[in-house]
Short mmCIF file of C-alpha atoms in Angstrom, two decimals:
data_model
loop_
_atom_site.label_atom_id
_atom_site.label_comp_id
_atom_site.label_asym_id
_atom_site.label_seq_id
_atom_site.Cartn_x
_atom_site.Cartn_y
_atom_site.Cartn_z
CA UNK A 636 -3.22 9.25 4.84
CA UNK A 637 -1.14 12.31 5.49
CA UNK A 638 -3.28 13.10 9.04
CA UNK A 639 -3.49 9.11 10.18
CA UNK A 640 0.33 9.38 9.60
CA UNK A 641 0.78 12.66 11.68
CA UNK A 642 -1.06 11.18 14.85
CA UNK A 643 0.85 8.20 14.74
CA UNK A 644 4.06 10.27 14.89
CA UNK A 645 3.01 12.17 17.70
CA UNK A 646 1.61 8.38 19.41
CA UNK A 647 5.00 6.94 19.12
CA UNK A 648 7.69 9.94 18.86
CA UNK A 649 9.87 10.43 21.90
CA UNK A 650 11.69 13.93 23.32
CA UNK A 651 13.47 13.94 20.30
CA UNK A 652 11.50 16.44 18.39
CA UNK A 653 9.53 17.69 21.20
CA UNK A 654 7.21 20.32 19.82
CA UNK A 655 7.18 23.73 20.59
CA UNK A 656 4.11 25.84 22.42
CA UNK A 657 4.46 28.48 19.75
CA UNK A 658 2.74 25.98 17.00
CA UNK A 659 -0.31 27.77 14.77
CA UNK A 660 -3.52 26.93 16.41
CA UNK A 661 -4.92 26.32 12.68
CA UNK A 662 -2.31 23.23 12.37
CA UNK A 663 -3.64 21.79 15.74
CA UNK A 664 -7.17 22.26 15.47
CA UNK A 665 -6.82 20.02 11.89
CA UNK A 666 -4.50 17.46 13.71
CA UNK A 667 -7.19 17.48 16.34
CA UNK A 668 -10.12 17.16 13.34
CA UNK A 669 -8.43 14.07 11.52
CA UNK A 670 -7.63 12.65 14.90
CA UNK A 671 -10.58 11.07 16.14
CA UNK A 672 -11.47 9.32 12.55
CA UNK A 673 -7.67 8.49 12.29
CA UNK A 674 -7.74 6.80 15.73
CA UNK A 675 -10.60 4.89 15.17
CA UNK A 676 -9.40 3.31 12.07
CA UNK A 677 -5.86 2.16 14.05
CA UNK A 678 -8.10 1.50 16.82
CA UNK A 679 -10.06 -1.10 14.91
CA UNK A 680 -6.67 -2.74 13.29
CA UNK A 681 -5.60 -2.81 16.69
CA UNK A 682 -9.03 -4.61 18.01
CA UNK A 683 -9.16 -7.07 14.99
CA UNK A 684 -5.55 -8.03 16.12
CA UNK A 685 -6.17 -8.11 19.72
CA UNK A 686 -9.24 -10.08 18.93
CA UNK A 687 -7.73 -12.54 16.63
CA UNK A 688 -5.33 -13.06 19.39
CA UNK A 689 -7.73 -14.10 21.77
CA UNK A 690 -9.45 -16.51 20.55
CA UNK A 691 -5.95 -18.35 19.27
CA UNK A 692 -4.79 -18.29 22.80
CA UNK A 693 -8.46 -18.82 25.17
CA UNK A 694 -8.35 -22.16 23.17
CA UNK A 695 -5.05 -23.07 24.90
CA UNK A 696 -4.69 -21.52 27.95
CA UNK A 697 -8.83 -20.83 29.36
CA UNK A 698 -8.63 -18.98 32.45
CA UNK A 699 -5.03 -18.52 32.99
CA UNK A 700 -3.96 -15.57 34.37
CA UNK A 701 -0.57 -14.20 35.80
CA UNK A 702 0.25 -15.52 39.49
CA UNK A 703 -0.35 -12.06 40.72
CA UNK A 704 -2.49 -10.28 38.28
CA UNK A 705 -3.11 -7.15 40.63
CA UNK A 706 0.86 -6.43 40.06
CA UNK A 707 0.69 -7.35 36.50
CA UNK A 708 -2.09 -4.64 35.90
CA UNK A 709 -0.03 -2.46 37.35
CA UNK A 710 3.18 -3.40 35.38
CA UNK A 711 1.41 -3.46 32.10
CA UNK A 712 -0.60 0.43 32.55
CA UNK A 713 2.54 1.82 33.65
CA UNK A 714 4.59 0.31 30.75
CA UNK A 715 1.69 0.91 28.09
CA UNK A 716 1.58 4.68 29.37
CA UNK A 717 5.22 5.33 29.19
CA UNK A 718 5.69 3.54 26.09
CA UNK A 719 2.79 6.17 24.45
CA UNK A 720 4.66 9.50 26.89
CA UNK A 721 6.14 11.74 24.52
CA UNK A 722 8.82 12.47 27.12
CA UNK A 723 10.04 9.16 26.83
CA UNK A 724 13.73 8.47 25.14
CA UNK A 725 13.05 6.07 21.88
CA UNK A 726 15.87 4.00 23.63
CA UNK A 727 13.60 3.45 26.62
CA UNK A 728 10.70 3.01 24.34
CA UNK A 729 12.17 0.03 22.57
CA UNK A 730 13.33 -1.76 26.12
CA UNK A 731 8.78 -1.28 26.36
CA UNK A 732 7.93 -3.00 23.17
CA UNK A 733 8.01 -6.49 22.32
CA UNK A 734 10.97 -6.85 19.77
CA UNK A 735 12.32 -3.31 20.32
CA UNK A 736 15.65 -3.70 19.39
CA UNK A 737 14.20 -4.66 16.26
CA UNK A 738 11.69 -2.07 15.88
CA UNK A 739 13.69 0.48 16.86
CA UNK A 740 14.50 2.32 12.99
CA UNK A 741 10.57 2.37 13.03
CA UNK A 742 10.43 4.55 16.18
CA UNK A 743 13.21 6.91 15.65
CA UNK A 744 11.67 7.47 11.94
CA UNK A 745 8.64 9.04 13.73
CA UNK A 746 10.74 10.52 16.32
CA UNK A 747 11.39 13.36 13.77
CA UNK A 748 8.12 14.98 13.64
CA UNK A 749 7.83 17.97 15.02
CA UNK A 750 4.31 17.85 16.04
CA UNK A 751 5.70 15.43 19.12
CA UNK A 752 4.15 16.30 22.14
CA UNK A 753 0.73 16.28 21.98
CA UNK A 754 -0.62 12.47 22.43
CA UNK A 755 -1.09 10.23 24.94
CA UNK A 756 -2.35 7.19 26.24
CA UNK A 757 -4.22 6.48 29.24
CA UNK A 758 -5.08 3.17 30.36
CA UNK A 759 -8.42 2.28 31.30
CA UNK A 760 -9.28 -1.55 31.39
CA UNK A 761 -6.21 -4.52 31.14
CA UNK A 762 -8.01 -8.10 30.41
CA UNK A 763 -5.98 -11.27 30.21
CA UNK A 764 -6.15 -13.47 27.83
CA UNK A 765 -3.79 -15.50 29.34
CA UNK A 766 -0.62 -15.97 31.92
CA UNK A 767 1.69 -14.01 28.85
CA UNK A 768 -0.90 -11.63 27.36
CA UNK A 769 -3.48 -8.94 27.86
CA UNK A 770 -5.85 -6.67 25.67
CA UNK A 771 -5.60 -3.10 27.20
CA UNK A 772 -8.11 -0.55 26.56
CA UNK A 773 -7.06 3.31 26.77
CA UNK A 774 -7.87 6.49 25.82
CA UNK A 775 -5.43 8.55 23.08
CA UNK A 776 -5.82 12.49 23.76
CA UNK A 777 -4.58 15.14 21.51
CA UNK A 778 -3.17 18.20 23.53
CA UNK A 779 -4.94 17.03 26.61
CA UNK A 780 -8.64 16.39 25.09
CA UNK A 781 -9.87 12.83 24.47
CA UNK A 782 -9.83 11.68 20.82
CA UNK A 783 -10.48 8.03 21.29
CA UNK A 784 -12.09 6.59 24.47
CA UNK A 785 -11.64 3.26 23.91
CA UNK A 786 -8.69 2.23 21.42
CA UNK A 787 -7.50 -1.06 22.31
CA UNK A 788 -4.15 -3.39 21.79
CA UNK A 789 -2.07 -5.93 23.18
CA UNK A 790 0.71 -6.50 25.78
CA UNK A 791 2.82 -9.26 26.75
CA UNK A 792 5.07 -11.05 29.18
CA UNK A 793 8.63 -10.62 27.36
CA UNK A 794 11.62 -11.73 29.23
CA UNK A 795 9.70 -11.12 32.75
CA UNK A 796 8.85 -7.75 31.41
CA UNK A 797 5.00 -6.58 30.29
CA UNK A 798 5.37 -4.96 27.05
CA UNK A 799 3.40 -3.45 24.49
CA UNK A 800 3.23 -5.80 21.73
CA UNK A 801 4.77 -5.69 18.26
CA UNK A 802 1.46 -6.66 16.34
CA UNK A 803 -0.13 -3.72 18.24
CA UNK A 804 2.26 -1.63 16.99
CA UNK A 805 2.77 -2.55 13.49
CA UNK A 806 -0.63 -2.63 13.34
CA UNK A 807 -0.82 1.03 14.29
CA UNK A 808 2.32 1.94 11.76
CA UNK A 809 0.81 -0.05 8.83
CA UNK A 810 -2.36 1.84 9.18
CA UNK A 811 -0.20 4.80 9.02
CA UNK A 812 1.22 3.47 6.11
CA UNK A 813 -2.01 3.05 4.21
CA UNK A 814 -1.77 2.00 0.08
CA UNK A 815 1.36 3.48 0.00
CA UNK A 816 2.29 0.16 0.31
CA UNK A 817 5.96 1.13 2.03
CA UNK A 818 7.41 -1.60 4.23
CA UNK A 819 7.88 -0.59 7.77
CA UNK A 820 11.25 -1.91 9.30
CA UNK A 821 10.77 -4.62 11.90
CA UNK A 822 7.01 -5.28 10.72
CA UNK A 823 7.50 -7.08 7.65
#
């Protein structure tokens, strides 16, 4: 649990605890080891949301789609990207996910590890589901080398803003969390 834990951090942490280039190689190469399995498993949780999700809302909404979906595409990778940008401020990270102000504790929790720096998300496919939410596929890499290829999640129209969503998320933490069983504020 200890490794799914440690590549959430670095997912989510901001400039707070930016890591240093003098880290041991030995402590990234096992980062970069329990990575890929630890991404798959928050990449499934994230799926199994996302999919839930789209078959709740295709029932009422079939075929909608934003009035201009090119500039929602557009909204919604830049958003997801900077949301997942270890240079980004955890303030500026909560104003891009869905119930940030609540979720906030969450994110400056994993601000503090000091592995920060070394994940991030590129998007790669944004579907609609409808007119107020998307699944968005992306890739996670780990110091610049692709871990996951295809992790997927949600985002959604919040306040006129696309945003990556809270179930994605706290779907991602509570992985983290595993049978520890420890309640993640603003998830629960």
């Amino acid at each position: 649990m200890r490794t799914v834990s440690a590549l959430l951090a670095l997912m989510l942490a901001g400039s707070a605890a930016a890591c240093s280039s003098s880290k041991s190689s030995s402590s990234a190469s096992s980062s970069a080891s329990a990575s890929a399995s630890a991404s798959a498993s928050a990449s499934a949780s994230a799926s199994a949301s996302a999919s839930a999700s789209s078959a709740s809302a295709s029932a009422g909404a079939a075929n909608s789609v934003p009035a201009d979906p090119a500039a929602a595409k557009t909204e919604i990778t830049t958003n997801w990207e900077k949301f997942f940008d270890p240079n980004t401020p955890i303030p500026d990270k909560a104003k891009l996910l869905q119930g940030g102000d609540v979720l906030l504790p969450a994110l400056q929790g994993f601000s503090q590890d000091p592995r920060v720096g070394q994940v991030q998300a590129k998007v790669s496919d944004v579907g609609f589901i409808d007119a107020a939410s998307a699944t968005v596929t992306y890739s996670l890499s780990l110091q610049g080398n692709v871990v996951e290829p295809s992790a997927t999640g949600q985002a959604v129209l919040d306040n006129g803003t696309w945003k990556v969503s809270r179930s994605t998320l706290c779907g991602l933490l509570t992985q983290a969390a595993g049978a520890s069983g420890t309640p993640i504020p603003g998830c629960s």
